[in-house]
């Protein structure tokens, strides 16, 4: 696996790959990789000639007071997992490489996505996600891009971004990978104590039962929303230091 740290070198390598007539599959991540990320990489590996993974903790998608400065990191562990999954390129830019200036063009969420689920409570977050994905898509120029169903609203935002800005990328959405007790895997699960991890299992149980009172009865879990959008029932809750999300298709 080759580690690419600058935009010009990455663009050069991608151009060479495209000139060779190879297809590129891209998996954007914020690192601290787990089996959920690996499932996306495996799908890309199965469907594309060349697999690119990015690790970039994007400052513009964190709101004031969120965990940007202590977002979990495990670069050495990540590199081992990526090697094992036969990733070709790791794009690992610095903040300055992606945002050389603070005065950068931004995005606005469409009305249809503004007031649903996390769009309400994390105002500004998805605008940051769209901004960084637009940059990453222009740098990597993949045929397919891989996202997890766990971040359901994010998949809607990215699908709309791809359509509205004519990126011409095929978006693949992969199922949620869960821990044994049903808790959706997340880099933020690292924040949980054993007791909190146990308590957090109620999120998936409540989704399956369609019953938010199960969460309200769990003292370690502070419910943010339990909301239906189309055929998806989604939940967000604070458990200790972690803000967790999950969803099921009805
Ligand atoms: P993150 O590093 O949290 O930004 O996630 C990178 C990608 O992995 C996103 O598309 C997530 O939706 C996806 N992802 C995160 N957790 C899971 C999971 N448990 N199962 C499947 N995909 C996931």
Short mmCIF file of C-alpha atoms in Angstrom, two decimals, residues 1-4 23 25 45 48-53 82 85-90:
data_model
loop_
_atom_site.label_atom_id
_atom_site.label_comp_id
_atom_site.label_asym_id
_atom_site.label_seq_id
_atom_site.Cartn_x
_atom_site.Cartn_y
_atom_site.Cartn_z
CA UNK A 1 0.00 0.00 0.00
CA UNK A 2 1.26 3.42 -0.93
CA UNK A 3 0.63 6.35 1.42
CA UNK A 4 -0.18 9.60 -0.39
CA UNK A 23 -11.61 1.37 -12.17
CA UNK A 25 -13.17 2.45 -5.67
CA UNK A 45 -11.87 -4.58 -3.37
CA UNK A 48 -12.91 -2.23 -8.47
CA UNK A 49 -9.36 -2.62 -9.81
CA UNK A 50 -7.81 -0.07 -7.48
CA UNK A 51 -8.94 0.72 -3.93
CA UNK A 52 -8.26 4.09 -2.30
CA UNK A 53 -9.03 4.80 1.37
CA UNK A 82 -5.61 -1.52 5.33
CA UNK A 85 -7.53 -5.65 3.24
CA UNK A 86 -5.23 -5.16 0.22
CA UNK A 87 -5.83 -1.45 -0.15
CA UNK A 88 -3.71 0.11 -2.92
CA UNK A 89 -3.53 3.72 -1.74
CA UNK A 90 -4.06 5.46 1.58
#
